Amino acid sequence: MLTDRQENLLVAVALTEFSVHYEEAHPELTERAWQLPADRLVDHNIEPAEVVDELLE
């Protein structure tokens, strides 16, 4: 079972992935999808490069 922190980080990864793949199709939506994970990472005081390591712990 994932902790709340791990769930939030997993959502951040998924939203980032979404924003990358659909950027040209819907720029406004993907901009918001990018901002949400950025906010989550700030809330957890974690850098984007550290997300995978955090999820694997």
XYZ file of C-alpha atoms in Angstrom:
57
model
C 0.000 0.000 0.000
C 1.236 3.474 -0.884
C 1.616 6.274 1.616
C -0.161 9.583 0.992
C 3.176 11.069 -0.012
C 3.828 8.282 -2.534
C 0.315 8.643 -3.957
C 0.808 12.386 -4.383
C 4.150 11.830 -6.078
C 2.654 9.199 -8.379
C -0.103 11.632 -9.361
C 2.567 14.256 -10.028
C 4.388 11.871 -12.365
C 1.167 10.975 -14.203
C 0.146 14.607 -14.661
C 3.599 15.525 -15.893
C 3.501 12.672 -18.378
C 0.068 13.823 -19.555
C 1.250 17.397 -19.993
C 4.195 16.282 -22.115
C 2.203 14.006 -24.423
C -0.771 16.303 -25.022
C 0.956 19.695 -25.047
C 0.198 20.426 -28.694
C -3.338 19.057 -28.612
C -4.557 21.211 -25.739
C -1.983 23.744 -24.504
C -4.214 25.347 -21.861
C -5.134 22.040 -20.254
C -1.575 20.752 -20.315
C -0.305 23.966 -18.731
C -2.651 23.338 -15.805
C -1.658 19.658 -15.753
C 1.971 20.777 -15.442
C 1.240 23.258 -12.644
C -0.529 20.686 -10.442
C 2.463 18.339 -10.101
C 4.796 21.278 -9.624
C 2.644 22.386 -6.677
C 2.604 18.872 -5.226
C 6.383 18.633 -5.377
C 6.733 21.969 -3.620
C 4.276 20.788 -0.946
C 6.475 17.746 -0.322
C 9.751 19.665 -0.611
C 11.073 17.377 -3.333
C 12.891 18.087 -6.573
C 11.565 16.536 -9.796
C 14.722 14.448 -10.213
C 14.108 12.831 -6.796
C 10.549 11.617 -7.458
C 11.453 8.182 -8.828
C 13.841 7.484 -5.965
C 11.144 8.505 -3.470
C 8.622 6.159 -5.094
C 11.030 3.226 -5.044
C 11.842 3.530 -1.333
